[in-house]
């Protein structure tokens, strides 16, 4: 009798277009732990360029290099008179385990929709959450002079909606999309 009810329920679900989800113990355990990413997404991995005026009014390029487990950010734009370089190393965070002691260079990352959010490694589990994430990276496609190009939106989550620099795959693209070197306004970036 139970078998008949199960078969009937499956037939009703498939004929009406409903989805049936089967959760095995391994899937359930992973869903509860909500581990952070082991590696950064392949779509982000490359060197990206940004172009704008720095604090002295000089036009400068900033460079962001992302690999599977490292981010190197050489910032030379607004807020700086000379380039500053920051290096970060990705570590996976698992709330089901004891929190490791991290270093200043440690980061963790989570996938949130089409974006990847990155945060600094903290000293408490309550601080290793979405609320404390620093930056969100998302690759989109934009038209530049009639050609489709990849653009990296690097949102500083602490200063939204103002601080969203756009990075391009080459210095040339970065310069032609922001020839006047505007900073964080709606005056530059990919046109829709």
PDB file of C-alpha atoms in Angstrom:
ATOM      1  CA  UNK A   1       0.000   0.000   0.000  1.00  0.00           C
ATOM      2  CA  UNK A   2       2.838   2.408   0.896  1.00  0.00           C
ATOM      3  CA  UNK A   3       4.566   1.619  -2.394  1.00  0.00           C
ATOM      4  CA  UNK A   4       1.376   2.448  -4.308  1.00  0.00           C
ATOM      5  CA  UNK A   5       1.098   5.832  -2.530  1.00  0.00           C
ATOM      6  CA  UNK A   6       4.746   6.688  -3.292  1.00  0.00           C
ATOM      7  CA  UNK A   7       4.411   5.724  -6.970  1.00  0.00           C
ATOM      8  CA  UNK A   8       1.169   7.717  -7.220  1.00  0.00           C
ATOM      9  CA  UNK A   9       2.776  10.794  -5.638  1.00  0.00           C
ATOM     10  CA  UNK A  10       5.735  10.619  -8.032  1.00  0.00           C
ATOM     11  CA  UNK A  11       3.431  10.275 -11.039  1.00  0.00           C
ATOM     12  CA  UNK A  12       1.334  13.263  -9.943  1.00  0.00           C
ATOM     13  CA  UNK A  13       4.459  15.370  -9.350  1.00  0.00           C
ATOM     14  CA  UNK A  14       5.971  14.556 -12.740  1.00  0.00           C
ATOM     15  CA  UNK A  15       2.770  15.053 -14.713  1.00  0.00           C
ATOM     16  CA  UNK A  16       2.025  18.427 -13.098  1.00  0.00           C
ATOM     17  CA  UNK A  17       5.581  19.691 -13.585  1.00  0.00           C
ATOM     18  CA  UNK A  18       6.513  19.769  -9.911  1.00  0.00           C
ATOM     19  CA  UNK A  19      10.030  18.914  -8.856  1.00  0.00           C
ATOM     20  CA  UNK A  20      10.895  16.284  -6.305  1.00  0.00           C
ATOM     21  CA  UNK A  21      14.078  16.778  -4.291  1.00  0.00           C
ATOM     22  CA  UNK A  22      15.769  13.807  -2.715  1.00  0.00           C
ATOM     23  CA  UNK A  23      18.236  14.713   0.024  1.00  0.00           C
ATOM     24  CA  UNK A  24      20.822  12.178   1.025  1.00  0.00           C
ATOM     25  CA  UNK A  25      22.579  12.450   4.402  1.00  0.00           C
ATOM     26  CA  UNK A  26      25.730  13.854   2.684  1.00  0.00           C
ATOM     27  CA  UNK A  27      23.758  16.602   0.926  1.00  0.00           C
ATOM     28  CA  UNK A  28      21.927  17.538   4.119  1.00  0.00           C
ATOM     29  CA  UNK A  29      25.179  17.785   6.078  1.00  0.00           C
ATOM     30  CA  UNK A  30      26.794  20.067   3.450  1.00  0.00           C
ATOM     31  CA  UNK A  31      23.727  22.311   3.316  1.00  0.00           C
ATOM     32  CA  UNK A  32      23.815  22.802   7.088  1.00  0.00           C
ATOM     33  CA  UNK A  33      27.525  23.562   7.314  1.00  0.00           C
ATOM     34  CA  UNK A  34      27.467  26.322   4.634  1.00  0.00           C
ATOM     35  CA  UNK A  35      31.185  26.093   3.925  1.00  0.00           C
ATOM     36  CA  UNK A  36      32.801  28.973   2.135  1.00  0.00           C
ATOM     37  CA  UNK A  37      34.431  28.536  -1.276  1.00  0.00           C
ATOM     38  CA  UNK A  38      37.632  26.481  -1.634  1.00  0.00           C
ATOM     39  CA  UNK A  39      38.664  28.431  -4.732  1.00  0.00           C
ATOM     40  CA  UNK A  40      37.566  31.629  -6.412  1.00  0.00           C
ATOM     41  CA  UNK A  41      35.350  31.193  -9.511  1.00  0.00           C
ATOM     42  CA  UNK A  42      37.108  30.778 -12.872  1.00  0.00           C
ATOM     43  CA  UNK A  43      35.202  33.753 -14.308  1.00  0.00           C
ATOM     44  CA  UNK A  44      37.098  36.086 -11.917  1.00  0.00           C
ATOM     45  CA  UNK A  45      40.577  34.637 -12.504  1.00  0.00           C
ATOM     46  CA  UNK A  46      42.735  37.023 -14.534  1.00  0.00           C
ATOM     47  CA  UNK A  47      44.274  40.471 -14.291  1.00  0.00           C
ATOM     48  CA  UNK A  48      41.764  43.335 -14.379  1.00  0.00           C
ATOM     49  CA  UNK A  49      42.463  47.061 -14.903  1.00  0.00           C
ATOM     50  CA  UNK A  50      40.756  50.207 -13.641  1.00  0.00           C
ATOM     51  CA  UNK A  51      41.491  53.811 -14.713  1.00  0.00           C
ATOM     52  CA  UNK A  52      40.744  57.024 -12.805  1.00  0.00           C
ATOM     53  CA  UNK A  53      42.246  60.135 -11.203  1.00  0.00           C
ATOM     54  CA  UNK A  54      44.034  59.771  -7.894  1.00  0.00           C
ATOM     55  CA  UNK A  55      44.042  62.365  -5.084  1.00  0.00           C
ATOM     56  CA  UNK A  56      46.621  64.526  -6.900  1.00  0.00           C
ATOM     57  CA  UNK A  57      44.469  64.621 -10.040  1.00  0.00           C
ATOM     58  CA  UNK A  58      46.857  62.318 -11.941  1.00  0.00           C
ATOM     59  CA  UNK A  59      45.432  59.672 -14.244  1.00  0.00           C
ATOM     60  CA  UNK A  60      46.455  56.245 -12.996  1.00  0.00           C
ATOM     61  CA  UNK A  61      45.733  52.561 -13.545  1.00  0.00           C
ATOM     62  CA  UNK A  62      44.845  50.198 -10.728  1.00  0.00           C
ATOM     63  CA  UNK A  63      45.348  46.472 -11.170  1.00  0.00           C
ATOM     64  CA  UNK A  64      43.488  43.562  -9.598  1.00  0.00           C
ATOM     65  CA  UNK A  65      44.915  40.059 -10.107  1.00  0.00           C
ATOM     66  CA  UNK A  66      42.749  37.128  -9.061  1.00  0.00           C
ATOM     67  CA  UNK A  67      43.890  33.499  -9.102  1.00  0.00           C
ATOM     68  CA  UNK A  68      42.247  30.399  -7.669  1.00  0.00           C
ATOM     69  CA  UNK A  69      43.310  31.173  -4.076  1.00  0.00           C
ATOM     70  CA  UNK A  70      44.889  34.644  -4.127  1.00  0.00           C
ATOM     71  CA  UNK A  71      43.913  38.249  -4.742  1.00  0.00           C
ATOM     72  CA  UNK A  72      46.523  40.944  -5.333  1.00  0.00           C
ATOM     73  CA  UNK A  73      45.094  44.458  -5.398  1.00  0.00           C
ATOM     74  CA  UNK A  74      47.339  47.328  -6.519  1.00  0.00           C
ATOM     75  CA  UNK A  75      45.172  50.395  -5.949  1.00  0.00           C
ATOM     76  CA  UNK A  76      46.265  53.707  -7.456  1.00  0.00           C
ATOM     77  CA  UNK A  77      42.985  55.600  -7.662  1.00  0.00           C
ATOM     78  CA  UNK A  78      40.911  57.816  -5.415  1.00  0.00           C
ATOM     79  CA  UNK A  79      42.109  57.934  -1.830  1.00  0.00           C
ATOM     80  CA  UNK A  80      45.756  57.459  -2.799  1.00  0.00           C
ATOM     81  CA  UNK A  81      48.631  59.657  -3.907  1.00  0.00           C
ATOM     82  CA  UNK A  82      50.775  56.612  -4.728  1.00  0.00           C
ATOM     83  CA  UNK A  83      49.956  52.968  -5.426  1.00  0.00           C
ATOM     84  CA  UNK A  84      49.178  50.657  -2.505  1.00  0.00           C
ATOM     85  CA  UNK A  85      49.399  46.883  -2.882  1.00  0.00           C
ATOM     86  CA  UNK A  86      47.405  44.399  -0.817  1.00  0.00           C
ATOM     87  CA  UNK A  87      47.735  40.614  -1.002  1.00  0.00           C
ATOM     88  CA  UNK A  88      45.116  38.183   0.272  1.00  0.00           C
ATOM     89  CA  UNK A  89      44.998  34.385   0.541  1.00  0.00           C
ATOM     90  CA  UNK A  90      41.699  32.484   0.363  1.00  0.00           C
ATOM     91  CA  UNK A  91      40.880  29.956   3.093  1.00  0.00           C
ATOM     92  CA  UNK A  92      37.758  27.853   3.370  1.00  0.00           C
ATOM     93  CA  UNK A  93      35.611  28.539   6.395  1.00  0.00           C
ATOM     94  CA  UNK A  94      33.515  25.719   7.821  1.00  0.00           C
ATOM     95  CA  UNK A  95      31.228  26.769  10.710  1.00  0.00           C
ATOM     96  CA  UNK A  96      30.843  23.121  11.727  1.00  0.00           C
ATOM     97  CA  UNK A  97      34.528  23.033  12.712  1.00  0.00           C
ATOM     98  CA  UNK A  98      36.552  24.960  15.247  1.00  0.00           C
ATOM     99  CA  UNK A  99      37.484  28.418  13.914  1.00  0.00           C
ATOM    100  CA  UNK A 100      41.116  28.586  12.840  1.00  0.00           C
ATOM    101  CA  UNK A 101      43.218  31.530  13.886  1.00  0.00           C
ATOM    102  CA  UNK A 102      43.817  33.555  10.749  1.00  0.00           C
ATOM    103  CA  UNK A 103      46.362  36.116   9.622  1.00  0.00           C
ATOM    104  CA  UNK A 104      45.752  39.647   8.348  1.00  0.00           C
ATOM    105  CA  UNK A 105      46.087  38.389   4.768  1.00  0.00           C
ATOM    106  CA  UNK A 106      43.431  35.668   5.109  1.00  0.00           C
ATOM    107  CA  UNK A 107      40.074  36.008   3.372  1.00  0.00           C
ATOM    108  CA  UNK A 108      37.059  33.776   2.844  1.00  0.00           C
ATOM    109  CA  UNK A 109      34.491  33.889   0.035  1.00  0.00           C
ATOM    110  CA  UNK A 110      30.876  32.895  -0.540  1.00  0.00           C
ATOM    111  CA  UNK A 111      28.829  32.624  -3.710  1.00  0.00           C
ATOM    112  CA  UNK A 112      25.751  34.865  -3.494  1.00  0.00           C
ATOM    113  CA  UNK A 113      23.652  34.623  -6.648  1.00  0.00           C
ATOM    114  CA  UNK A 114      25.918  35.617  -9.553  1.00  0.00           C
ATOM    115  CA  UNK A 115      28.330  37.459  -7.277  1.00  0.00           C
ATOM    116  CA  UNK A 116      31.221  36.306  -5.135  1.00  0.00           C
ATOM    117  CA  UNK A 117      31.442  38.054  -1.777  1.00  0.00           C
ATOM    118  CA  UNK A 118      34.805  38.250  -0.054  1.00  0.00           C
ATOM    119  CA  UNK A 119      35.448  39.056   3.600  1.00  0.00           C
ATOM    120  CA  UNK A 120      38.421  39.302   5.906  1.00  0.00           C
ATOM    121  CA  UNK A 121      39.066  36.366   8.203  1.00  0.00           C
ATOM    122  CA  UNK A 122      37.684  37.235  11.650  1.00  0.00           C
ATOM    123  CA  UNK A 123      38.345  36.011  15.172  1.00  0.00           C
ATOM    124  CA  UNK A 124      34.798  34.891  15.983  1.00  0.00           C
ATOM    125  CA  UNK A 125      32.232  32.728  14.217  1.00  0.00           C
ATOM    126  CA  UNK A 126      29.555  35.415  14.531  1.00  0.00           C
ATOM    127  CA  UNK A 127      31.785  37.769  12.508  1.00  0.00           C
ATOM    128  CA  UNK A 128      32.308  35.225   9.695  1.00  0.00           C
ATOM    129  CA  UNK A 129      28.925  36.005   8.135  1.00  0.00           C
ATOM    130  CA  UNK A 130      27.439  37.870   5.181  1.00  0.00           C
ATOM    131  CA  UNK A 131      26.995  40.958   7.342  1.00  0.00           C
ATOM    132  CA  UNK A 132      30.767  41.429   7.599  1.00  0.00           C
ATOM    133  CA  UNK A 133      31.685  40.825   3.939  1.00  0.00           C
ATOM    134  CA  UNK A 134      33.833  43.582   2.421  1.00  0.00           C
ATOM    135  CA  UNK A 135      33.708  43.234  -1.367  1.00  0.00           C
ATOM    136  CA  UNK A 136      31.453  41.680  -3.975  1.00  0.00           C
ATOM    137  CA  UNK A 137      32.849  40.685  -7.395  1.00  0.00           C
ATOM    138  CA  UNK A 138      30.645  40.057 -10.400  1.00  0.00           C
ATOM    139  CA  UNK A 139      31.586  39.650 -14.065  1.00  0.00           C
ATOM    140  CA  UNK A 140      29.111  41.051 -16.582  1.00  0.00           C
ATOM    141  CA  UNK A 141      29.155  41.703 -20.312  1.00  0.00           C
ATOM    142  CA  UNK A 142      28.975  45.256 -21.652  1.00  0.00           C
ATOM    143  CA  UNK A 143      29.155  46.932 -25.046  1.00  0.00           C
ATOM    144  CA  UNK A 144      32.238  49.069 -25.625  1.00  0.00           C
ATOM    145  CA  UNK A 145      32.439  50.661 -29.075  1.00  0.00           C
ATOM    146  CA  UNK A 146      30.055  48.041 -30.462  1.00  0.00           C
ATOM    147  CA  UNK A 147      31.966  45.057 -29.052  1.00  0.00           C
ATOM    148  CA  UNK A 148      30.956  42.879 -26.133  1.00  0.00           C
ATOM    149  CA  UNK A 149      33.585  42.851 -23.384  1.00  0.00           C
ATOM    150  CA  UNK A 150      33.841  41.410 -19.894  1.00  0.00           C
ATOM    151  CA  UNK A 151      33.587  43.876 -17.029  1.00  0.00           C
ATOM    152  CA  UNK A 152      34.281  43.192 -13.368  1.00  0.00           C
ATOM    153  CA  UNK A 153      32.100  45.075 -10.898  1.00  0.00           C
ATOM    154  CA  UNK A 154      34.006  45.316  -7.612  1.00  0.00           C
ATOM    155  CA  UNK A 155      31.527  46.652  -5.086  1.00  0.00           C
ATOM    156  CA  UNK A 156      32.807  47.863  -1.737  1.00  0.00           C
ATOM    157  CA  UNK A 157      29.912  46.591   0.378  1.00  0.00           C
ATOM    158  CA  UNK A 158      30.636  49.044   3.205  1.00  0.00           C
ATOM    159  CA  UNK A 159      30.072  52.121   1.023  1.00  0.00           C
ATOM    160  CA  UNK A 160      27.238  51.138  -1.330  1.00  0.00           C
ATOM    161  CA  UNK A 161      25.885  52.486  -3.580  1.00  0.00           C
ATOM    162  CA  UNK A 162      28.771  54.922  -4.118  1.00  0.00           C
ATOM    163  CA  UNK A 163      31.943  52.842  -4.330  1.00  0.00           C
ATOM    164  CA  UNK A 164      31.729  50.482  -7.324  1.00  0.00           C
ATOM    165  CA  UNK A 165      34.821  50.607  -9.543  1.00  0.00           C
ATOM    166  CA  UNK A 166      34.697  48.811 -12.877  1.00  0.00           C
ATOM    167  CA  UNK A 167      37.648  46.715 -14.013  1.00  0.00           C
ATOM    168  CA  UNK A 168      38.399  45.675 -17.592  1.00  0.00           C
ATOM    169  CA  UNK A 169      40.539  43.000 -19.205  1.00  0.00           C
ATOM    170  CA  UNK A 170      43.046  45.537 -20.606  1.00  0.00           C
ATOM    171  CA  UNK A 171      44.395  49.001 -19.835  1.00  0.00           C
ATOM    172  CA  UNK A 172      43.077  50.208 -23.201  1.00  0.00           C
ATOM    173  CA  UNK A 173      39.492  49.214 -22.370  1.00  0.00           C
ATOM    174  CA  UNK A 174      39.757  50.742 -18.897  1.00  0.00           C
ATOM    175  CA  UNK A 175      40.911  54.068 -20.345  1.00  0.00           C
ATOM    176  CA  UNK A 176      38.375  54.361 -23.178  1.00  0.00           C
ATOM    177  CA  UNK A 177      35.454  53.668 -20.816  1.00  0.00           C
ATOM    178  CA  UNK A 178      36.544  56.380 -18.360  1.00  0.00           C
ATOM    179  CA  UNK A 179      38.580  58.934 -20.360  1.00  0.00           C
ATOM    180  CA  UNK A 180      37.967  61.779 -17.884  1.00  0.00           C
ATOM    181  CA  UNK A 181      38.993  59.704 -14.864  1.00  0.00           C
ATOM    182  CA  UNK A 182      35.755  60.132 -12.948  1.00  0.00           C
ATOM    183  CA  UNK A 183      35.481  58.612  -9.485  1.00  0.00           C
ATOM    184  CA  UNK A 184      32.490  56.652  -8.126  1.00  0.00           C
ATOM    185  CA  UNK A 185      29.563  58.383  -9.674  1.00  0.00           C
ATOM    186  CA  UNK A 186      27.244  57.362 -12.458  1.00  0.00           C
ATOM    187  CA  UNK A 187      29.437  59.259 -14.915  1.00  0.00           C
ATOM    188  CA  UNK A 188      31.467  56.272 -16.070  1.00  0.00           C
ATOM    189  CA  UNK A 189      31.347  52.532 -16.414  1.00  0.00           C
ATOM    190  CA  UNK A 190      29.640  50.238 -18.883  1.00  0.00           C
ATOM    191  CA  UNK A 191      26.748  51.782 -20.752  1.00  0.00           C
ATOM    192  CA  UNK A 192      23.623  49.681 -21.005  1.00  0.00           C
TER     193      UNK A 192
END
